[in-house]
CSV table of C-alpha atoms in Angstrom, one decimal:
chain,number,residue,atom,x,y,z
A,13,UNK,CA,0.0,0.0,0.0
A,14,UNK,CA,1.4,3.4,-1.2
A,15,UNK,CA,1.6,5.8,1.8
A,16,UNK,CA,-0.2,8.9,1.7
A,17,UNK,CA,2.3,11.7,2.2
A,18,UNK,CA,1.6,14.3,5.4
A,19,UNK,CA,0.7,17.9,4.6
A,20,UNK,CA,2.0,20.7,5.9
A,21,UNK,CA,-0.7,22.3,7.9
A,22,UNK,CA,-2.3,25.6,6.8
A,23,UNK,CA,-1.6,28.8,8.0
A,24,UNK,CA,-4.9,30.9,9.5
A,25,UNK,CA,-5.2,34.2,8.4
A,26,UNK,CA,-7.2,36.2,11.1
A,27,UNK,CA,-9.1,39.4,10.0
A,28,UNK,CA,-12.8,41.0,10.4
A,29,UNK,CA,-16.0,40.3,8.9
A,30,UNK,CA,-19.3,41.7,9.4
A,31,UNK,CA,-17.4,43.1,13.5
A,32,UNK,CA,-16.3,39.9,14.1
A,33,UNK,CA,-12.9,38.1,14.2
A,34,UNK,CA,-12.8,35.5,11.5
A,35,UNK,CA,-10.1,32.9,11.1
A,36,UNK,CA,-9.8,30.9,7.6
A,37,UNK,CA,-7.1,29.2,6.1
A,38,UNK,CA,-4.5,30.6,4.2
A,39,UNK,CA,-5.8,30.8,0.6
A,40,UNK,CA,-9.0,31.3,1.0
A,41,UNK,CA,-11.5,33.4,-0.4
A,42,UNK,CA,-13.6,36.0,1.2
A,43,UNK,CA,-16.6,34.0,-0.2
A,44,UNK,CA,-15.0,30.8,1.5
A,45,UNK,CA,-14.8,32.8,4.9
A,46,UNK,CA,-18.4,34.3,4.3
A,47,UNK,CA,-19.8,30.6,3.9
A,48,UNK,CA,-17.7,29.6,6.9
A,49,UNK,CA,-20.0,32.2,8.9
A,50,UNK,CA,-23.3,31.2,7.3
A,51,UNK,CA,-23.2,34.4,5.6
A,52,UNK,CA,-25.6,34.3,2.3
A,53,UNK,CA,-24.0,36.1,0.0
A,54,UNK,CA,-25.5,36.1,-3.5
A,55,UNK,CA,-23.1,35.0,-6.7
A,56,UNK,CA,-23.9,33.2,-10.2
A,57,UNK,CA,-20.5,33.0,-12.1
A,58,UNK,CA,-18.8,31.4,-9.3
A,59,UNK,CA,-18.3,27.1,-9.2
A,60,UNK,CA,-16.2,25.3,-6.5
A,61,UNK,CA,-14.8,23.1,-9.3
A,62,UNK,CA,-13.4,26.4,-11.9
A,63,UNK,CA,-10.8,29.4,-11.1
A,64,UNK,CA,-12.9,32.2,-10.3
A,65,UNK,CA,-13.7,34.7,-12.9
A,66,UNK,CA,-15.2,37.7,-11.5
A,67,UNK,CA,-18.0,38.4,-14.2
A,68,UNK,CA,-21.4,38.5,-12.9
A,69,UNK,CA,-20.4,40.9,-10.1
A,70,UNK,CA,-23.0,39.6,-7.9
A,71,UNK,CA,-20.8,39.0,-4.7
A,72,UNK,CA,-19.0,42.4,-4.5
A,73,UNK,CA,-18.3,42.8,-0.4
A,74,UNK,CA,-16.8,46.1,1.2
A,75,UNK,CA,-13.1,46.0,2.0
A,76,UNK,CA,-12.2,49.1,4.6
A,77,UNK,CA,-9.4,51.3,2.9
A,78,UNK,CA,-10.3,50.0,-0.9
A,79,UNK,CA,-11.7,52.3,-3.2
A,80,UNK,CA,-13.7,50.2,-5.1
A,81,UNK,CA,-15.6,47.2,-4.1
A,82,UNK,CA,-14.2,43.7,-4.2
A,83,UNK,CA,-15.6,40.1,-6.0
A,84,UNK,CA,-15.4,37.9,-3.2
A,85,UNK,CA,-15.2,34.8,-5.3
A,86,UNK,CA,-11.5,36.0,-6.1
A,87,UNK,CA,-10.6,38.5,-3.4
A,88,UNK,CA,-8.1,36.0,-0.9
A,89,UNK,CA,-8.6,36.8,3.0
A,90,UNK,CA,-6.0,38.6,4.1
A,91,UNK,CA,-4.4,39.5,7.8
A,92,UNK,CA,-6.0,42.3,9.6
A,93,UNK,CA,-8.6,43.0,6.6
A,94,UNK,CA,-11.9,44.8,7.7
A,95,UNK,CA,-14.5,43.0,5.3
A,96,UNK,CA,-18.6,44.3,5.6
A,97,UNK,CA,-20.9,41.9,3.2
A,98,UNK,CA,-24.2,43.9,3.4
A,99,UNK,CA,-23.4,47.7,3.2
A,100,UNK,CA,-25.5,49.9,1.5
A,101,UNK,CA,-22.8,50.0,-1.1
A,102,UNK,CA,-22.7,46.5,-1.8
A,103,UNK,CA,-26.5,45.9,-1.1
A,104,UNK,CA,-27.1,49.2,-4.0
A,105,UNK,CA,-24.6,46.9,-6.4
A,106,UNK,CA,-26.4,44.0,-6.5
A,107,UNK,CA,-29.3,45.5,-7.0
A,108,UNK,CA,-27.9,47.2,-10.0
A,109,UNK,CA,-26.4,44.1,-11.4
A,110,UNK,CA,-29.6,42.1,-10.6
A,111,UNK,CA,-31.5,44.5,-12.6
A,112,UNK,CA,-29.0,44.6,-15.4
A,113,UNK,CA,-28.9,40.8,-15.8
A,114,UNK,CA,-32.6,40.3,-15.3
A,115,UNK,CA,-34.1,42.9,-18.3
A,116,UNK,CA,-31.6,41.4,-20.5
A,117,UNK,CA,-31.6,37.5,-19.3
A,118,UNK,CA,-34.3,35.2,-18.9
A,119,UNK,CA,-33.1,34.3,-15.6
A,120,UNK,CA,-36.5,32.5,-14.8
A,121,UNK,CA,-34.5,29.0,-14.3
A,122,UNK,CA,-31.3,30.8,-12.6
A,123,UNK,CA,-31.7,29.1,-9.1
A,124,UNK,CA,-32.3,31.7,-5.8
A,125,UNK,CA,-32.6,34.3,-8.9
A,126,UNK,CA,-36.0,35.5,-8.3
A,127,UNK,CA,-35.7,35.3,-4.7
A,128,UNK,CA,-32.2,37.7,-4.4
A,129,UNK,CA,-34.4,40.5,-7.1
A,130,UNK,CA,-37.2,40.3,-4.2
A,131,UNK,CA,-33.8,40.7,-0.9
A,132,UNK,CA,-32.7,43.6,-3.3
A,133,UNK,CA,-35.6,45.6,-4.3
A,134,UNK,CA,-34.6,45.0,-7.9
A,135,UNK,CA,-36.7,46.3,-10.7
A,136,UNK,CA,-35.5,44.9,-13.7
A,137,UNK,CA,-39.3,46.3,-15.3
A,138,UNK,CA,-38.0,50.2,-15.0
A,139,UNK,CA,-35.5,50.2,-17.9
A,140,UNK,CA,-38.7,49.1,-20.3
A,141,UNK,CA,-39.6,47.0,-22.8
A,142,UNK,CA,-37.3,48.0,-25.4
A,143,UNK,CA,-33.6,46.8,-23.1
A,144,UNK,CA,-31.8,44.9,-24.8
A,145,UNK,CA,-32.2,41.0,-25.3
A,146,UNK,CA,-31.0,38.8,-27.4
A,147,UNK,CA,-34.7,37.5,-28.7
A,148,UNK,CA,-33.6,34.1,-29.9
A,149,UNK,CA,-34.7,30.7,-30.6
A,150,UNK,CA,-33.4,27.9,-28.1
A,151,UNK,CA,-30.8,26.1,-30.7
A,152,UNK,CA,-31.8,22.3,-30.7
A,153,UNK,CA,-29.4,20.3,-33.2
A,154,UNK,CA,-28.9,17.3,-31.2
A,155,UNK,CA,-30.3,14.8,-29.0
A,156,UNK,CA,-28.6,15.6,-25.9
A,157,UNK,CA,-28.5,19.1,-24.9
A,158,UNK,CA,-29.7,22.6,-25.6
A,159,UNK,CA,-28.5,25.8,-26.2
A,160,UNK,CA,-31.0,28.6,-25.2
A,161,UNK,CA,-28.5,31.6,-25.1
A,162,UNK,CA,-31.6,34.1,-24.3
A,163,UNK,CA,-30.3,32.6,-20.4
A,164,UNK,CA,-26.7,32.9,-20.9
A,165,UNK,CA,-25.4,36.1,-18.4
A,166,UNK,CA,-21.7,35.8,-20.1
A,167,UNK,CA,-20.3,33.8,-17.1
A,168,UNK,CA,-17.7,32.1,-19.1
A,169,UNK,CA,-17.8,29.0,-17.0
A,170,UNK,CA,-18.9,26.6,-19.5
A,171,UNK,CA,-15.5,27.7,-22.3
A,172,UNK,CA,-13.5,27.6,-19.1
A,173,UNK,CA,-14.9,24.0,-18.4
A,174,UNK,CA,-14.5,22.9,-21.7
A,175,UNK,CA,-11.3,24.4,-22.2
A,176,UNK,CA,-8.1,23.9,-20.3
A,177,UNK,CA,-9.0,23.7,-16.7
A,178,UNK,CA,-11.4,20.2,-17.7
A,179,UNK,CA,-12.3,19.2,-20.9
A,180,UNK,CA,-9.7,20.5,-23.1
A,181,UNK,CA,-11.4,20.2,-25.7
A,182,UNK,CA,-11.9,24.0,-26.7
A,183,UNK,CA,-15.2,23.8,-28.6
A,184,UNK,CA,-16.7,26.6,-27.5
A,185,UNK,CA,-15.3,30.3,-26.7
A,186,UNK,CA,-16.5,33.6,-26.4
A,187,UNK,CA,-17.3,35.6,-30.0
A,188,UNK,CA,-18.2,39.0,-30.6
A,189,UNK,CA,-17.8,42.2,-29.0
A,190,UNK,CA,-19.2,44.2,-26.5
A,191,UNK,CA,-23.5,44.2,-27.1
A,192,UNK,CA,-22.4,41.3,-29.6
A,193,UNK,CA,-20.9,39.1,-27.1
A,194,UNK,CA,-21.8,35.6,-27.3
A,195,UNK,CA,-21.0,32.0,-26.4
A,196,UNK,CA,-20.5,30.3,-29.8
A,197,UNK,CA,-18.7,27.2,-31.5
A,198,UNK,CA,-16.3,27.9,-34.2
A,199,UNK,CA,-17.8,29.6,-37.0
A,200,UNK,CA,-20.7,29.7,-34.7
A,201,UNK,CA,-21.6,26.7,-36.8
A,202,UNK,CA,-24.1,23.2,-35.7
A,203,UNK,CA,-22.9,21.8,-32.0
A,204,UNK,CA,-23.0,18.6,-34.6
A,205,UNK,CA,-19.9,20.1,-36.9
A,206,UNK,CA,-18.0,21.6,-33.6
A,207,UNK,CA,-15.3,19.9,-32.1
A,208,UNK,CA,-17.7,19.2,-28.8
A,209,UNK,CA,-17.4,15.7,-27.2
A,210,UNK,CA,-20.7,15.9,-26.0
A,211,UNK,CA,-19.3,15.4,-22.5
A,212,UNK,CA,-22.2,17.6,-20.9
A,213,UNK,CA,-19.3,19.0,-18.6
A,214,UNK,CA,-20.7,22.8,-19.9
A,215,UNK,CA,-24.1,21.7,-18.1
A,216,UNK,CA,-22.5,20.7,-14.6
A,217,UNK,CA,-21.7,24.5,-14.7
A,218,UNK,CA,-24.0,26.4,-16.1
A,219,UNK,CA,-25.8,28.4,-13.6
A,220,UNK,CA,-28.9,29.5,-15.4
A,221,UNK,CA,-30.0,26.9,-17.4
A,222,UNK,CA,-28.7,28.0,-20.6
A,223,UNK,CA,-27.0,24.7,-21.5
A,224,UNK,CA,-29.9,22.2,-20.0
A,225,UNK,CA,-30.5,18.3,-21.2
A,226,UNK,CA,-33.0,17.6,-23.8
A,227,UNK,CA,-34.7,15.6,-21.7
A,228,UNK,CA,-35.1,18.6,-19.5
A,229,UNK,CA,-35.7,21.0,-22.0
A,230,UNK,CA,-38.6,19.1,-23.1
A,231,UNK,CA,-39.8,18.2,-19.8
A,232,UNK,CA,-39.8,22.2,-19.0
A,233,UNK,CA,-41.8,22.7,-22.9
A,234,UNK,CA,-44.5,20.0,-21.8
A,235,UNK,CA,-45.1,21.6,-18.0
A,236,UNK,CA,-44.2,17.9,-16.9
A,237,UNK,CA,-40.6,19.3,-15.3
A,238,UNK,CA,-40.9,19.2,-11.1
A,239,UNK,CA,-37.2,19.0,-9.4
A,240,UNK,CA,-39.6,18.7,-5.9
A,241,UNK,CA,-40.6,14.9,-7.5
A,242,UNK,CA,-37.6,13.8,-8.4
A,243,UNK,CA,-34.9,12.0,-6.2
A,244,UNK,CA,-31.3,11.5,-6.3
A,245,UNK,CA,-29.2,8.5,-6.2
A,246,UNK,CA,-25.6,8.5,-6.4
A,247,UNK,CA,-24.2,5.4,-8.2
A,248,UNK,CA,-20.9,4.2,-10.1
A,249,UNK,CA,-20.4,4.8,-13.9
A,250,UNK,CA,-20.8,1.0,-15.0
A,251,UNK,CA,-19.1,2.0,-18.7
A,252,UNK,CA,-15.3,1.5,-17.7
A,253,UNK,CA,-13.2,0.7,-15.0
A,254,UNK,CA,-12.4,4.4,-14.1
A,255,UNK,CA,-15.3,4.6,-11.4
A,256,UNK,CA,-16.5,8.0,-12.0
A,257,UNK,CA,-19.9,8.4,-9.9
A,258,UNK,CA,-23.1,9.6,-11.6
A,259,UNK,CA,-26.1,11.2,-9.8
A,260,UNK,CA,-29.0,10.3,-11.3
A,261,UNK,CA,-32.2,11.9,-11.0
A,262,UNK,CA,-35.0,10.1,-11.5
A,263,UNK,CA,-39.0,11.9,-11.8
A,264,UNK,CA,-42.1,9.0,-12.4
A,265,UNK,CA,-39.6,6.5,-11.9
A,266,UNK,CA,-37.3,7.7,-15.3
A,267,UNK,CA,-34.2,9.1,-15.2
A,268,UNK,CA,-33.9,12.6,-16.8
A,269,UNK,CA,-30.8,13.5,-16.3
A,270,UNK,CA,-27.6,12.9,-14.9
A,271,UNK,CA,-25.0,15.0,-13.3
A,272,UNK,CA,-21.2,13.7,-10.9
A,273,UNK,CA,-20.4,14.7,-7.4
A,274,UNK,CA,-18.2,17.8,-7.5
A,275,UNK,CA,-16.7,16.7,-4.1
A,276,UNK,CA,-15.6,13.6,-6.0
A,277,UNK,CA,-11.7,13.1,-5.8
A,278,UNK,CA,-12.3,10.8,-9.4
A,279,UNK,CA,-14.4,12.8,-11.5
A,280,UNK,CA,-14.9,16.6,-9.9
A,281,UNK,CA,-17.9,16.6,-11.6
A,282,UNK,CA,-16.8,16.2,-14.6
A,283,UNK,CA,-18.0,13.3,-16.8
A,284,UNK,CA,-17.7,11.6,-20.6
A,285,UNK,CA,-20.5,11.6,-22.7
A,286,UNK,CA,-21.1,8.0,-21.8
A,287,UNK,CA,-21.7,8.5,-18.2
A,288,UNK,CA,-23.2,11.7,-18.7
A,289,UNK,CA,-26.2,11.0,-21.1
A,290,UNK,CA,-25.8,7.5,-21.6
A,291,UNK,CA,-28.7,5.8,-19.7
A,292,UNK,CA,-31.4,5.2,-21.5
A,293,UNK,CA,-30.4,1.4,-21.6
A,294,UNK,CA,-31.2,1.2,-17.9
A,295,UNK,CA,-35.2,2.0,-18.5
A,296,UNK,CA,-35.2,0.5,-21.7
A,297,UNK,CA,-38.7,-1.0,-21.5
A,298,UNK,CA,-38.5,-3.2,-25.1
């Protein structure tokens, strides 16, 4: 049996948050140290398996001394740092943001979405009917997942998942400029004529529901789709001897879809496009 070599313990970093003295481990992030405290601070781009990217903006804390206010997906804790998470600086940024994102984005299946524009005192309604939205049709060119970009808030999580820090597969990437901006495939071409793998590892991250299964997508279309019915059973990928573990969720005794542990030391969350939409064997009923 290989030996498991011993770690160095971490150094705590001791500053204040909210008035109180907080203690985290070296390294970690404000937003770490806030969930620590069972402070709920709002934030969409941010995933516990991707480096942080700072774009939606949701999470911005007051730091005492800084002039501007800080993302604390990103921002690392630091010693004698003064840290307030629900200023009326921060708590007037969010609702800006909110209201930005939400007359612009369908954020109707962003989870907490609705919930943080009703904390705020957003009003996404007051910039009109004419703000700007992208006004198109869901893209449906395959049998395993959907692209409705009318959702997509620009996060960049799903090119940085399929890019280098998982898939490396680089299908997808961001095109256009400024207004223009979008997530596209080369040549913004069919996902059928892209490099994609159809690994499904742009789902796991998605926060909004821009990149959903089909089966969801036409679960959601038909009015049949109800995450309160459905249960979850963690299993092992049966495909190949790598033992990645799948979540399955099943609703009416089917599975609809299919997602990984991210707390998984095998698979991160991250699957192949076997484990990840390969299940229809199981309730084969012929």
């Amino acid at each position: 049996m290989t030996a498991i070599p011993l770690q160095p313990p971490r150094r705590l970093v001791e500053f204040t948050l909210d008035g109180a003295a907080t203690r985290v481990p070296e390294g970690a992030t404000l937003l770490d140290a806030c969930r620590a405290a069972g402070k709920d601070v709002p934030t969409l781009c941010e995933g516990d398996t991707l480096t942080p990217k700072n774009a939606c903006r949701v999470c911005v804390v007051e730091v005492e001394g800084a002039r501007t206010l800080a993302p604390a997906c990103s921002r690392a804790a630091e010693p004698g740092m003064s840290v307030r998470t629900d200023t009326e600086r921060t708590r007037h940024s969010r609702r800006l943001v909110l209201e930005l994102l939400a007359s612009s984005v369908d954020l109707s299946t962003t989870p907490r979405a609705a919930a943080w524009i009703v904390e705020y005192g957003a009003e996404p309604g007051r910039f009109g009917a004419d703000a700007a939205r992208l006004n198109e049709e869901p893209k449906v060119d395959n049998d395993l997942y959907v692209r409705d970009y009318d959702k997509c808030i620009l996060c960049y999580k799903c090119v940085d998942a399929c890019g280098e820090q998982w898939q490396n597969t680089f299908a997808i990437a961001v095109a256009g400029r400024g207004f223009d901006a979008r997530i596209a495939v080369e040549h913004d071409a069919p996902l059928t004529d892209s490099a994609c793998v159809y690994c499904g590892n742009c789902i796991e991250v998605c926060p909004t529901g821009a990149l959903s299964f089909k089966s969801e997508f036409d679960m959601r279309a038909a009015g049949t789709w109800d995450e309160s019915a459905q249960s979850e059973t963690t299993t092992v990928c049966a495909y190949c001897g790598v033992g990645c573990n799948l979540t399955l969720h099943v609703q009416d005794n089917e599975i609809v879809k299919v997602t990984s542990p991210h707390d998984n030391p095998v698979t991160h969350g991250n699957l192949c496009i076997k484990g990840r939409f390969g299940y229809q064997h199981v309730q084969n009923r012929d």
